[in-house]
Every structure is written in C-alpha cells, then in structure tokens.
Coordinates of C-alpha atoms in Angstrom, one line a residue:
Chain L
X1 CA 57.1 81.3 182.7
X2 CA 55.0 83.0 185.6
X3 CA 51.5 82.5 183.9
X4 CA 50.2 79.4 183.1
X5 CA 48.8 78.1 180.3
X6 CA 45.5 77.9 181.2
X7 CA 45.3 81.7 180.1
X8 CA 45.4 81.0 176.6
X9 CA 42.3 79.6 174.8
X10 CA 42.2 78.3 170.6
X11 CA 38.9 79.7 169.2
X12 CA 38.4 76.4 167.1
X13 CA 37.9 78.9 163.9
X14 CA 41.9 79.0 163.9
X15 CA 41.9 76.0 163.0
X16 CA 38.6 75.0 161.1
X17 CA 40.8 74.6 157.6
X18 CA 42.7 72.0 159.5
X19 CA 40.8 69.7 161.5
X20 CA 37.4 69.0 162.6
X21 CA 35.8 69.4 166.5
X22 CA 37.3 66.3 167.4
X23 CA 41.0 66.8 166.2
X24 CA 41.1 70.4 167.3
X25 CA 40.3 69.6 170.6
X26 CA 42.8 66.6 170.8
X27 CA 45.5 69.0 169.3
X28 CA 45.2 72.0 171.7
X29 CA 44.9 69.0 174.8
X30 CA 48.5 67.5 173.1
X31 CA 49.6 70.8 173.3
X32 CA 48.7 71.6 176.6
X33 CA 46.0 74.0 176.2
X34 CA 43.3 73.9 178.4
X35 CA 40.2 76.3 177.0
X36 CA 38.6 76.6 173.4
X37 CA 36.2 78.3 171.7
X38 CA 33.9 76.3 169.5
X39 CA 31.9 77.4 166.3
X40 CA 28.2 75.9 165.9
X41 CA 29.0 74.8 162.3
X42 CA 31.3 73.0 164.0
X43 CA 29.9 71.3 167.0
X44 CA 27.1 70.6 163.8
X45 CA 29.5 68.9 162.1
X46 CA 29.8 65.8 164.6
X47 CA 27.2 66.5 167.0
X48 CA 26.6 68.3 169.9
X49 CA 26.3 65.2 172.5
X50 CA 30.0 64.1 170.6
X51 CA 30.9 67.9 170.6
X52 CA 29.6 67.6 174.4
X53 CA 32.0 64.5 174.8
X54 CA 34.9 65.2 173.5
X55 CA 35.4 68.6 175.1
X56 CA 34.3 67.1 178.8
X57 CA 37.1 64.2 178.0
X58 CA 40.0 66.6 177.5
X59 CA 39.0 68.6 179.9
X60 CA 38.7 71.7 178.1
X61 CA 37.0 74.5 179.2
X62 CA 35.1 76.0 177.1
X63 CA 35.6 80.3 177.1
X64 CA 32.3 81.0 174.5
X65 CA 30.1 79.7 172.2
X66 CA 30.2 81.3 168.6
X67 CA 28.2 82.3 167.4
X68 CA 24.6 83.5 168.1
X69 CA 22.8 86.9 167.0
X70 CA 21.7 88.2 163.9
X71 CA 18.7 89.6 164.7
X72 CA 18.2 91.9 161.9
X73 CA 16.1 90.9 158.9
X74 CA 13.5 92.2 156.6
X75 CA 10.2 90.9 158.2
X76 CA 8.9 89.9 161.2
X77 CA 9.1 86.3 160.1
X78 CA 12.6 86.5 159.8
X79 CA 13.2 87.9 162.9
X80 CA 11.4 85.7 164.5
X81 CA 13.3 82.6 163.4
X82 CA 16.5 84.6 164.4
X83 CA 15.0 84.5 168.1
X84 CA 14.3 81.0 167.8
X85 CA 17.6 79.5 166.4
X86 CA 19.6 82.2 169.4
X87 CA 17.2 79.8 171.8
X88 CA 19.1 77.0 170.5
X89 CA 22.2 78.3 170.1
X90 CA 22.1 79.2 173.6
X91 CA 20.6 75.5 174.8
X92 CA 23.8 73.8 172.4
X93 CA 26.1 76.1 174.6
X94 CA 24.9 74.9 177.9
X95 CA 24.7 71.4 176.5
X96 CA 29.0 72.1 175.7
X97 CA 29.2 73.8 179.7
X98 CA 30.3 77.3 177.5
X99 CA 31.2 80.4 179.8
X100 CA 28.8 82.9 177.4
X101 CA 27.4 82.7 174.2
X102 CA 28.8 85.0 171.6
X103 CA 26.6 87.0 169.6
X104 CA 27.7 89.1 166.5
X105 CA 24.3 91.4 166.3
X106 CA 23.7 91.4 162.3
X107 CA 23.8 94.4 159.7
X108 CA 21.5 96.1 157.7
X109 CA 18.6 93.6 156.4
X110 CA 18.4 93.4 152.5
X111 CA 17.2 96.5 151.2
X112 CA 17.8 98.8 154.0
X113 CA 20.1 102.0 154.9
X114 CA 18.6 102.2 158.1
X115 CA 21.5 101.7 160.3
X116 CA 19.3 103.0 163.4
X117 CA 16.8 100.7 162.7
X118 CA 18.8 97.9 162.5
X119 CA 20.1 98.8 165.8
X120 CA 16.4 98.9 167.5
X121 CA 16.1 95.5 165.8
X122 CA 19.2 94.0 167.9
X123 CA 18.0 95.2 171.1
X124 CA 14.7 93.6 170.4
X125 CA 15.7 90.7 169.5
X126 CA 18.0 90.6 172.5
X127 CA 15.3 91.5 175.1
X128 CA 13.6 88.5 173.0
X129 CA 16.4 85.7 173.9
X130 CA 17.5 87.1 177.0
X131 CA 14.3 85.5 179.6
X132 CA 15.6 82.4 178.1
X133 CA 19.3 82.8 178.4
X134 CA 18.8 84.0 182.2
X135 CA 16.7 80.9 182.9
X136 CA 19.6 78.6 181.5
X137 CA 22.3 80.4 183.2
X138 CA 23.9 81.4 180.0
X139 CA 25.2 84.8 179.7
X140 CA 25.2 86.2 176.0
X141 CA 28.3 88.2 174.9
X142 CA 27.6 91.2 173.0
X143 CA 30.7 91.4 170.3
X144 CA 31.1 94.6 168.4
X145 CA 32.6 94.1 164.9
X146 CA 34.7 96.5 163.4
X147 CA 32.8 99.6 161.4
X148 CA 34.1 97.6 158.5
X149 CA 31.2 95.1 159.1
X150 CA 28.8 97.8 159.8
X151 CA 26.5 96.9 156.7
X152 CA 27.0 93.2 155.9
X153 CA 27.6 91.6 160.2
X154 CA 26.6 93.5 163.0
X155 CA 25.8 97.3 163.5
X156 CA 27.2 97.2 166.9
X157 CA 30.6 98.6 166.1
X158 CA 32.1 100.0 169.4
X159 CA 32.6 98.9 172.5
X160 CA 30.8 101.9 174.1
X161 CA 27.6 100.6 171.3
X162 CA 27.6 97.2 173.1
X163 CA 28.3 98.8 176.6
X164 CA 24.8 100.5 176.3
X165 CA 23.1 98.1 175.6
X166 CA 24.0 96.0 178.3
X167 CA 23.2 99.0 180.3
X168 CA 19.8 98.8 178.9
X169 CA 19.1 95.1 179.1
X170 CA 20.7 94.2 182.5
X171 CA 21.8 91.2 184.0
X172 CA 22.5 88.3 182.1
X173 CA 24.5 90.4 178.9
X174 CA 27.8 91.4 179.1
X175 CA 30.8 92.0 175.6
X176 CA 33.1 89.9 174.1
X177 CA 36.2 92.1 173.3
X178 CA 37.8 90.8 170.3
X179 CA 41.9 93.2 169.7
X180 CA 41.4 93.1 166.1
X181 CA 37.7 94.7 165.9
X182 CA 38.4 97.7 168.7
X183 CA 42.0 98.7 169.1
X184 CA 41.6 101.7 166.7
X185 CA 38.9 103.3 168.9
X186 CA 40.0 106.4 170.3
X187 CA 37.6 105.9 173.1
X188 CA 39.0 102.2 174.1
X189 CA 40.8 102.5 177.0
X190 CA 37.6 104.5 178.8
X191 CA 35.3 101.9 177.6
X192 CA 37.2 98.9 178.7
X193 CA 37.5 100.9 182.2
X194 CA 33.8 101.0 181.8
X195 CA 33.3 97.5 180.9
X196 CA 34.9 96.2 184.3
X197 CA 32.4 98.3 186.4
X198 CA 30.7 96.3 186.9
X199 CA 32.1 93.9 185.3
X200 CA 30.1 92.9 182.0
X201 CA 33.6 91.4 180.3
X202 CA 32.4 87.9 179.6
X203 CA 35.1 86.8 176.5
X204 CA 38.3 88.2 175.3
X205 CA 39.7 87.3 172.3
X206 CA 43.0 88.1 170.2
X207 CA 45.1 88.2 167.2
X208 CA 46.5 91.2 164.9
X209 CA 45.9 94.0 162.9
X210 CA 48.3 93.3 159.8
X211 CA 49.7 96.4 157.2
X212 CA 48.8 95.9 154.6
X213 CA 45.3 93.9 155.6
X214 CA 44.7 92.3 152.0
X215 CA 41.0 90.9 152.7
X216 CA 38.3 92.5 155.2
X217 CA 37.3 89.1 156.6
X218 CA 40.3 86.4 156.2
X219 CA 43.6 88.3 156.6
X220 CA 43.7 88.8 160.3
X221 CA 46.8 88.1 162.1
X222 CA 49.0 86.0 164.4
X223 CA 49.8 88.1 167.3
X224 CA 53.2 89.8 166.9
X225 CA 52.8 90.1 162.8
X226 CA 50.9 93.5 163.2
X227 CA 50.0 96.8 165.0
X228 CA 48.1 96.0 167.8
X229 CA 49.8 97.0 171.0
X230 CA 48.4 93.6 172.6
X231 CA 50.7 93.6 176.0
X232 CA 49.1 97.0 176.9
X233 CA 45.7 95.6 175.8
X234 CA 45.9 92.8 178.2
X235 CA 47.2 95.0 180.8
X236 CA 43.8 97.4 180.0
X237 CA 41.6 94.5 180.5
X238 CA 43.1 92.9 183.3
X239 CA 42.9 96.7 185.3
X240 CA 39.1 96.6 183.9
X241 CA 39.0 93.0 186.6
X242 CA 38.9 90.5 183.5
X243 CA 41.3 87.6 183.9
X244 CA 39.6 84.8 182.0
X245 CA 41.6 83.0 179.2
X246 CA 42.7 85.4 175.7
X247 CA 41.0 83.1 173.3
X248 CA 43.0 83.4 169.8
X249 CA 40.7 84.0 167.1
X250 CA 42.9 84.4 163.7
X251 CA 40.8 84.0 160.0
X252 CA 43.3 83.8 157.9
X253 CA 42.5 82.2 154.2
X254 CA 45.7 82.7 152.8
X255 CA 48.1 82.2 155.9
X256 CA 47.3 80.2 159.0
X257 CA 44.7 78.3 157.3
X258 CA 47.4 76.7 155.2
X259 CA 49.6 75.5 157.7
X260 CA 49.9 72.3 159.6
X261 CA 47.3 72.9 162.7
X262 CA 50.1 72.1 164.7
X263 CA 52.3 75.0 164.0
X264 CA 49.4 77.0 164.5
X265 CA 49.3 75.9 167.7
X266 CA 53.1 76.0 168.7
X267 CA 52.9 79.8 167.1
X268 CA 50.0 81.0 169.0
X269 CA 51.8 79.4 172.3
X270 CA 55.0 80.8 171.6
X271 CA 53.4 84.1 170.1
X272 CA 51.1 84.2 173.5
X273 CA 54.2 84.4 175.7
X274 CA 56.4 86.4 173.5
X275 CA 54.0 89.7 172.7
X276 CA 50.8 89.0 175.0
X277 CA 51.3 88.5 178.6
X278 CA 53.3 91.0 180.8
X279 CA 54.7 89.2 183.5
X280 CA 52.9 90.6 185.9
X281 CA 49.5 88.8 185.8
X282 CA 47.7 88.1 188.6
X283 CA 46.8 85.0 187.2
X284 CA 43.9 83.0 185.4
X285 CA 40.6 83.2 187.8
X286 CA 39.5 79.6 187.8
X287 CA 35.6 78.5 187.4
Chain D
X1 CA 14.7 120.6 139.7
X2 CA 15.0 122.9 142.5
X3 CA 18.1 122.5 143.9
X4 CA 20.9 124.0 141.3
X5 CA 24.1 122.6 140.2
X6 CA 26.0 124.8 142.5
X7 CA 25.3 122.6 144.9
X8 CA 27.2 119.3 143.2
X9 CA 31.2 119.4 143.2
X10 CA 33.6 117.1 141.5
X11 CA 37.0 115.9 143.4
X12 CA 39.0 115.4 140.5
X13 CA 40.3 111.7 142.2
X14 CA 36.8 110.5 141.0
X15 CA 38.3 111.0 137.3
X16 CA 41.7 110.4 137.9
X17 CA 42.8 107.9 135.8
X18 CA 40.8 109.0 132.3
X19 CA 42.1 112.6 132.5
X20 CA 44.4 115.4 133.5
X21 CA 43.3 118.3 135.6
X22 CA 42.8 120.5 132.6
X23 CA 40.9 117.7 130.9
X24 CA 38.5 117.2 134.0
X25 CA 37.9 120.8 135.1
X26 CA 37.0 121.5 131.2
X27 CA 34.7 118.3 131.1
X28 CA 33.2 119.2 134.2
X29 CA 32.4 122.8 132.6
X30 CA 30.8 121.2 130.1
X31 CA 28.6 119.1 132.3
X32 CA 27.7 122.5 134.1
X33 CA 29.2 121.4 136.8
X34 CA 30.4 124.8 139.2
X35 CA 33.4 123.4 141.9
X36 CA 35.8 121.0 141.9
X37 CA 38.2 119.5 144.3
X38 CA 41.7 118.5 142.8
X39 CA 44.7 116.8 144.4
X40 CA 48.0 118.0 144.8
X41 CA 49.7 115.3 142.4
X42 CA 47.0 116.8 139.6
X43 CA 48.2 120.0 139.7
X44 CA 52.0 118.8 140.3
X45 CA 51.3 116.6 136.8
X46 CA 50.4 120.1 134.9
X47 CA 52.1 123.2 136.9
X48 CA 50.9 124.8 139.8
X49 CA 50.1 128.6 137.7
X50 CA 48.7 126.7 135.1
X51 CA 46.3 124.9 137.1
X52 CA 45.3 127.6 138.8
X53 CA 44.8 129.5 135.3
X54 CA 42.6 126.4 134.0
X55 CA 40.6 126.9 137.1
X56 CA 39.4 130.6 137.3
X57 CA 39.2 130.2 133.3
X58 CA 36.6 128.1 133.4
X59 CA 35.0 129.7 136.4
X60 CA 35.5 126.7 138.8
X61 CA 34.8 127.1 142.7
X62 CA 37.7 125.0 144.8
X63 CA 35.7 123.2 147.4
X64 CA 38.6 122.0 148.9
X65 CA 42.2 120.7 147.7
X66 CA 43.5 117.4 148.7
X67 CA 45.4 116.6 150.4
X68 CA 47.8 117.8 153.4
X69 CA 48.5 115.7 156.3
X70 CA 51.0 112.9 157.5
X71 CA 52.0 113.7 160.4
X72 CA 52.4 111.1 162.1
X73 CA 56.8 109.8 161.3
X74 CA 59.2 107.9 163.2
X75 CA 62.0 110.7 163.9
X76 CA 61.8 114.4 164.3
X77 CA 63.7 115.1 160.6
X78 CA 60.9 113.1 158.8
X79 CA 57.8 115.0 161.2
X80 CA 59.7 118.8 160.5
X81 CA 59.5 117.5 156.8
X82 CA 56.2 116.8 156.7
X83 CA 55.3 120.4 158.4
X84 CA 57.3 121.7 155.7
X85 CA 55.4 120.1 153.2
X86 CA 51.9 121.4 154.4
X87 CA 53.3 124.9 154.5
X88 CA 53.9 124.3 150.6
X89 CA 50.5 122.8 150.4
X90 CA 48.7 125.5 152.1
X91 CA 50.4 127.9 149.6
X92 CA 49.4 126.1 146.6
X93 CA 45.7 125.9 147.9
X94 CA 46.0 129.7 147.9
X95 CA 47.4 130.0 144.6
X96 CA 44.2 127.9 143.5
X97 CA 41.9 130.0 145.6
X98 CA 40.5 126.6 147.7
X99 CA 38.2 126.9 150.0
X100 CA 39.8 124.9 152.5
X101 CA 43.3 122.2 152.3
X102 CA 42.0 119.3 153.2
X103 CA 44.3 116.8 156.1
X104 CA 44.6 113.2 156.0
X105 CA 46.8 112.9 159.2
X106 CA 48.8 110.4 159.1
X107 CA 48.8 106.5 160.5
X108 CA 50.9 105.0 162.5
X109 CA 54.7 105.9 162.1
X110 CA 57.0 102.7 160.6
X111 CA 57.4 100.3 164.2
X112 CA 55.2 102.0 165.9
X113 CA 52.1 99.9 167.6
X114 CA 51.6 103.4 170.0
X115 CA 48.1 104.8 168.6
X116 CA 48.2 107.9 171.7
X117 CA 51.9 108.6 170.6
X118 CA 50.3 109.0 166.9
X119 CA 47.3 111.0 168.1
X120 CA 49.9 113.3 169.9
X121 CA 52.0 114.1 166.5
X122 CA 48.6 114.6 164.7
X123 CA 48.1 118.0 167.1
X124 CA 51.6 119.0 167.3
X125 CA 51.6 118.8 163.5
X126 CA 48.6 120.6 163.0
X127 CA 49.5 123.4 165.5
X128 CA 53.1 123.7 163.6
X129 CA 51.1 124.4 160.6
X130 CA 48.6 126.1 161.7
X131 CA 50.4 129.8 162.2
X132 CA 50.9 129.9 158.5
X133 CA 47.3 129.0 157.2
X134 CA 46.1 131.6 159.4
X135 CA 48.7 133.8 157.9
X136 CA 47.4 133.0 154.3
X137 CA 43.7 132.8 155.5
X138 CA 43.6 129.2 154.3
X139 CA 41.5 126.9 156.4
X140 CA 42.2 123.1 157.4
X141 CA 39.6 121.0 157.4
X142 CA 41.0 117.9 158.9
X143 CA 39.2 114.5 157.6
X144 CA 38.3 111.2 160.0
X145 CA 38.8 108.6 157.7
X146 CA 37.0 105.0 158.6
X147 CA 38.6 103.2 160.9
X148 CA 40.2 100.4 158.7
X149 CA 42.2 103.0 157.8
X150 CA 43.7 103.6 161.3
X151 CA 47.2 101.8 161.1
X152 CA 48.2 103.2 157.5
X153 CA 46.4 106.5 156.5
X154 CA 44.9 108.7 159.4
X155 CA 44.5 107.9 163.6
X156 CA 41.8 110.4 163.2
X157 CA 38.8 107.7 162.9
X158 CA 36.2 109.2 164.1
X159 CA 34.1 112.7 163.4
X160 CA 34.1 113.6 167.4
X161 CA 38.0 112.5 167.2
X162 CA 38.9 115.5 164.5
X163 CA 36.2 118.1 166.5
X164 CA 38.3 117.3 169.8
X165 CA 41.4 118.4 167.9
X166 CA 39.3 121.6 166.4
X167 CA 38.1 122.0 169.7
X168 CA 41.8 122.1 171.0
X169 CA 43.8 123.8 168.3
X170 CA 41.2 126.9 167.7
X171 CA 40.5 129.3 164.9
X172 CA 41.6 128.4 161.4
X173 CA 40.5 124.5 161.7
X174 CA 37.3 122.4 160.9
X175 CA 36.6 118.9 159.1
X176 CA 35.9 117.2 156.3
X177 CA 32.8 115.2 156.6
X178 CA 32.9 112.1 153.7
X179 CA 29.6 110.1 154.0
X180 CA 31.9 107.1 153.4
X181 CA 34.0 107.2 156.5
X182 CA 31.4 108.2 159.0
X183 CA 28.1 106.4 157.7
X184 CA 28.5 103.6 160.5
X185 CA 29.3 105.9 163.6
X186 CA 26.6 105.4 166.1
X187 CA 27.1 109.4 167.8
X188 CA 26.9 110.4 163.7
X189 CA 23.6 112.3 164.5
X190 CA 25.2 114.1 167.1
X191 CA 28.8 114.7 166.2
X192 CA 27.2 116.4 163.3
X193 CA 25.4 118.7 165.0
X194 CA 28.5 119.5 167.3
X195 CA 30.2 120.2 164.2
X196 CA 27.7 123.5 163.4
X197 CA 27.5 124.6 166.5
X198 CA 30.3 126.4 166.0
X199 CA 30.2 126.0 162.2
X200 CA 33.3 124.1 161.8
X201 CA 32.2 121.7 158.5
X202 CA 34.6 122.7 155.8
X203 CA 33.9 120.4 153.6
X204 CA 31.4 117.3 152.9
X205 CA 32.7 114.6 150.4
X206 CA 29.7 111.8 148.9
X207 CA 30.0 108.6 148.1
X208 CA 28.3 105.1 149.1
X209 CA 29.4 101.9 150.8
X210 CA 28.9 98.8 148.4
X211 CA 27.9 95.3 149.7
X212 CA 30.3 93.4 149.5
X213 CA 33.7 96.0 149.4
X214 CA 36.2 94.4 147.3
X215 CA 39.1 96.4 148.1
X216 CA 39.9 98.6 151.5
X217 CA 41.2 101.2 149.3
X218 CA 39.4 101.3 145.7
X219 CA 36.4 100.2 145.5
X220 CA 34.0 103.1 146.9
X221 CA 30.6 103.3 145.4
X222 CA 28.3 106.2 143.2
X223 CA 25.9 106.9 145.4
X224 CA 22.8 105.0 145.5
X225 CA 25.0 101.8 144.5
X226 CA 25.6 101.2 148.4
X227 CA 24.2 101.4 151.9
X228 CA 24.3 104.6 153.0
X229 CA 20.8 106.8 153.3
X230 CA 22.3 109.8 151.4
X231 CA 19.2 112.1 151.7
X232 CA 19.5 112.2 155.5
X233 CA 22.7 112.5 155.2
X234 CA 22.4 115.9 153.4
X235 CA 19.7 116.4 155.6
X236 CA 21.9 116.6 159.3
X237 CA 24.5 118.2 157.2
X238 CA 22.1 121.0 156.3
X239 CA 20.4 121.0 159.7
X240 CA 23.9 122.0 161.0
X241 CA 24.2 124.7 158.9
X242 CA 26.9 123.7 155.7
X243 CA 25.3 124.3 152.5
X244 CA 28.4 123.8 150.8
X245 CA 28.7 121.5 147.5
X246 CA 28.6 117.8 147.8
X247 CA 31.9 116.8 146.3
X248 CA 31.5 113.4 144.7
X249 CA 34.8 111.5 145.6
X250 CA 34.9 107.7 144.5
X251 CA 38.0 105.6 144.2
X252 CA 36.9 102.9 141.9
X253 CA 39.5 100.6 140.7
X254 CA 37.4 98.7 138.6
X255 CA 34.7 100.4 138.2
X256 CA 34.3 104.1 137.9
X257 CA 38.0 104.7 137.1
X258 CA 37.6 102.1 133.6
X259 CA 34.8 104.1 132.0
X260 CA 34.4 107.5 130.0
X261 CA 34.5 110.3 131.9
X262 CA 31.6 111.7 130.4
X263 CA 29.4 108.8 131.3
X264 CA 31.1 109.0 135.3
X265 CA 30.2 112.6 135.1
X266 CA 26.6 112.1 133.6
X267 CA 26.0 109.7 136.5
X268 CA 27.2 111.6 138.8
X269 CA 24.7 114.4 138.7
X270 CA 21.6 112.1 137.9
X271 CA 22.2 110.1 140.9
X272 CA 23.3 113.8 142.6
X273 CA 19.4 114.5 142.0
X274 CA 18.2 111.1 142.2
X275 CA 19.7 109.9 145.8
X276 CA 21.2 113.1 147.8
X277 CA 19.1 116.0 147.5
X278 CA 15.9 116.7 149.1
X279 CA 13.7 118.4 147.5
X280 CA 13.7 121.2 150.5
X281 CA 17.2 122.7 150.0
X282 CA 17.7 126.3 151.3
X283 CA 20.0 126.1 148.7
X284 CA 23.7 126.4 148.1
X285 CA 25.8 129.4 150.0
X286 CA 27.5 131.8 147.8
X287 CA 31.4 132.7 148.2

C-alpha cells in the first residue's frame, strides 16, 4: 500500500453506539489508526483533562473538534449563550490539541421562515467567536449540511454558502467538507477548486450516499455501499492542496451502530483502501 | 377576497389515493376550483380520450401534466426508450390541452456513481425530445427537484441547474418551480429572477417543508404546516412575471392521502388564502 495510514481518521461518532472516548481511542490505536475526531458529548462524558489524556497517550492526532455552532435562536438571550458555549467549545478543543473546530451553523429558530435571517444570524454569531478563536489559535471549520437540514441544523447548505462567508470573515475560518452533505452539488468541483485558493480546507470527512437512504439523519453509509464517486472526490480535494487525513464520519442507527466497533473499524480500513485513495497520493502533510 | 380562484390549481397526486381522475377533476369543480395538474398513470387508470373529455367538460385549465423525464439509463436501448416515451407523453399532454409536460430527469443510471455523465444524458434527452414538442407546440418545463433526490429521481437539483439547460437547449423549454425543492437555495432570490428574464417559469407547484420530515418521499406538508415563507414566495414569483396558478402538490402518506377529499380540498384553498396570497395580486393571466 503506497499511502499510509495516517491518512485515514475515525470521527468517534462512528462508533459512539459502541464504546465510549476511552475505548474508541484504544480501538482505532489497536488498529493502527493514528487521527480521530471527537464529539463534545463525548469528551463530556469522561472529561476533557481524561479526554485530553487519553488522546495525547495514544498518540492520536486529533483532525476536528465536533461540534460547535448553532448560532441561530429566537432572542438575543439565546444567541448570546450560543456565543458563549462556541467560546468553550473552542477552549475544550485546544485543551484536546484539535486541528479546527467544527461548526454546523443552526437552522431556522422556533417560529421562523426566515431562512435569510437565519443566515445574518450565523455570520454574527461567527464574527462574535472568531476574536476569541484567533487569539487561541483555533481555526473554526465552517460545515455545510445538506439542503436536507436546511430548517432543523444549519442554513449553510453549499459549499460556495460557507466559502462566502469565510470570504467575509477572514483569517482564522476556513470549511469542513463532509462527501455525504455536498457531492450532489452541481457546482462542487468549482467550489472545492475555490476552497484551495487559498486554502480555507481545514477538515474532510467521508462516508456514502446510500439508494435507498431510509432515514435523513442515521442511514449514511460505509464508503463503497453507495453513490458517491469518493476516489474522484479525494482526487478534487487533494488538486484543491488539501492532504490532511479523510476522517470517516458514518451515523448509521440501524447498520454500523450495531456492529462490533471492531469491524467497524477493519471495514472503514479495508473500505478506505479499496474505494477511497488513488494510488497516487502525494501523501499525508504532517503537523 | 381579491385574488380569485383562478389563481389556485390542484395536481391531482395531492388526491391520489381517495379518487380517480374523473372523481378529482369533478370534486375540484365543485370546490370552484378552475386548473388542475394530473399525472400520466391518472389518465392511463381511466383512458387517455376520456380524460381529456372529463377535463374540457368540466371546464378545467391543465396547468401542467406530470410527468415526462428519466433520462438518465445505463445503455443506449433503455435512453432511446425513454425518448420514445416522452414523445408519447408530449402527445398525451396535447390531447389534454396542458399547458406545459412537466420533466423529472432522471437520477443516476443503475452502477453509475458518474453525476457529469448523468447531467450529460439529461441534455441529450431533452434535445432528442425537444424537435417533437416544438412540433406539437407543447412546452417542457423541466423541474429541480431537492437535492436528496439527486441519486434516485432527477441530477437536476438546483433552479440555476435546469435554467443552464433552458439556457442551452433554447425555445420550447422552461421550469417548474415547486416551493418544496427550492425553499433552501441560497441564489433562490436570484435564480428566480433569472427565470423571468426571459420568461421561462412554466409552472409553480406549492407545498411546505414540515419539521421534522418523516419520509424523503411522502411526507410533504399543506402549506402553512412547514417552514417555508409562502407569501414571499408568490411574491418573487410574481415579481418575475408568472401569474400562473399555484398548483398545490403534497405527497402525504400519512397525512393528506388518509383523509376525505373534500376536507384536503377545503384546506387547500383556505390555507391558498390564508398563507400564499398577498393581498396585492395583479391577478391571474388568462389563456
């Protein structure tokens, strides 16, 4: 195998039916993965100076934080305790040594149908986080959700949506560019192109659109069981400069969530090699 | 109320499962109700002359017929099929005297994880067909369906996506614009106006967006039930110039589709007045 493992990273959500912070971490170290992606209920869950611990001991890098954002509420109350808890999501992801905090933006607040308002809302309370994320060194990754999740998680649905506002907030923001929420977009390969200059790609993550898709949110899939022509989205994103890890990210209530973690694992490895990479990598950057 | 019933159309999938074509068009009738918009299987079920007897009998407008499309195959015997097909459905729209044949274009062919390739059959399809609707003076209006739809029912996602294609393939095509598949699009504002300027909106289907949706497929909301701000909505489409009906089309498994059709019908024109129209119509074109 020409690329190493170190390219592959376990968002911890893949396995968050299975094993807590601790085991997950021990698991993907067992089987020789070297990055993760952690979830704050889950570094909640035992701790963040544990959390801190046990990712330092195995030597894991840690490719994003999720998940910060949702900035969009009904009052200015609301909003304003939004800003506050993204403060400490982003102080738990230095505290953990994460490469960017993820941030899925938030929907429509209760009540509303004003999509464009919800929108002023996130870039508000981004330009509200962002003095504090620049003074800890921790760049936020803008993640934009599928249109699906348009009312109900985040009302930044394209990758050309985020790509603005990076444009308009400036250093210290970049996008998380998840295979599952963008690869319909007709406009994809021009935004990714986009996204590399300069180069605002701070996370990458994977898994599969699956035919039929039986639930919105838990029925996405292992790479390989769907449509998504993921060796030709690698090859997009390494051309757009990114060669960080591709952190799996697979919800999957009815699926992988039932299995033993360790198949999970063994699949995603064997998956990884057998429908991701290309052969013709350039390689993993390292920190 | 100063906005007639002219404006309000029916598509007969909203009232699919309580009655025949004959049964809706005459209940529609006696709701007042002026257009309707029926699907090909509907008029199959009762005889394409006969339909189109039932229709001009009781003085119906066609606002558009549904549904032509599926392009997209995996081999050039199942793509010259489906060409073949449309022809037929472009001469039964005529026989019904619709305004327009609506296009759902087709998803990705069986195998297939090549989106472009898809997007390429889409416009060689379309300009197969569209000699013969120019022939028979029967306008495609070619629908962007949401993107979860992308892999199984249409690669046309987006309203920009389907005016490209009109902007490619000439006289003789527009779009159907359905509240419920473009609601989230952040260029909505401005696709819209691209799409009266030239007038190219053929159609405009209502619905809403519920919180939480249930199922990808059937579970659409009556207006007002869901998200979407249906009053501006009228309003852009207006702005742009299409005066046409508002064809109510709701797929509602377990909703809409269990009860009477006089009670869908009922609520379809009190919500009609209650959460679309604005009070400052110019009012409905004539034919």
């Amino acid at each position: 195998m020409t690329v190493p493992i170190e390219s592959l990273s376990i968002n911890l959500a893949t396995l968050r039916m299975q094993w807590n912070l601790r085991e997950a971490v021990e698991a993907c170290a067992r089987h020789g993965i070297r990055a993760v992606g952690p979830w704050r209920d889950q570094v909640a869950a035992i701790g963040l100076e544990e959390s801190a611990r046990i990712i330092k001991a195995n030597g894991m890098r840690v490719t994003g934080y999720c998940r910060g954002g949702m900035f969009t509420a009904a009052d200015d109350a609301s909003r304003q305790a939004a800003i506050d808890d993204n403060k400490r999501a982003i102080d738990e992801a230095v505290a953990i040594d994460a490469e960017c905090l993820v941030l899925v933006a938030g929907g429509l607040p209760p009540g509303s149908r004003d999509l464009a308002a919800a929108r002023r809302m996130v870039a508000d309370g981004l330009t509200a986080v962002l003095p504090h994320a620049r003074a800890c060194g921790m760049p936020l990754a803008i993640e934009p959700l599928h249109p699906m999740y348009a009312a109900d998680r985040t009302c930044i649905n394209t990758l050309g949506q985020a790509l603005d506002l990076c444009d308009q907030l400036g250093e210290g923001v970049g996008v998380a560019i998840d295979t599952y929420h963008v690869w319909w977009d007709p406009n994809l390969a021009g935004e990714i192109v986009r996204a590399g200059a300069p180069q605002r790609i701070l996370a990458h993550h994977i898994c599969d659109w699956l035919v039929p898709t039986k639930d919105m949110l838990l029925d996405r899939g292992m790479m390989g069981d769907g449509v998504i022509d993921l060796k030709n989205f690698r090859h997009m994103i390494e051309a757009a400069g990114f060669y960080g890890p591709q952190e799996v990210e697979i919800f999957s209530a009815e699926n992988w969530w039932k299995r033993p973690g360790d198949e999970v694992l063994k699949t995603c490895i064997e998956r990884y090699y057998a429908v991701c990479v290309n052969g013709q990598e350039r390689g993993p950057s390292t920190r």
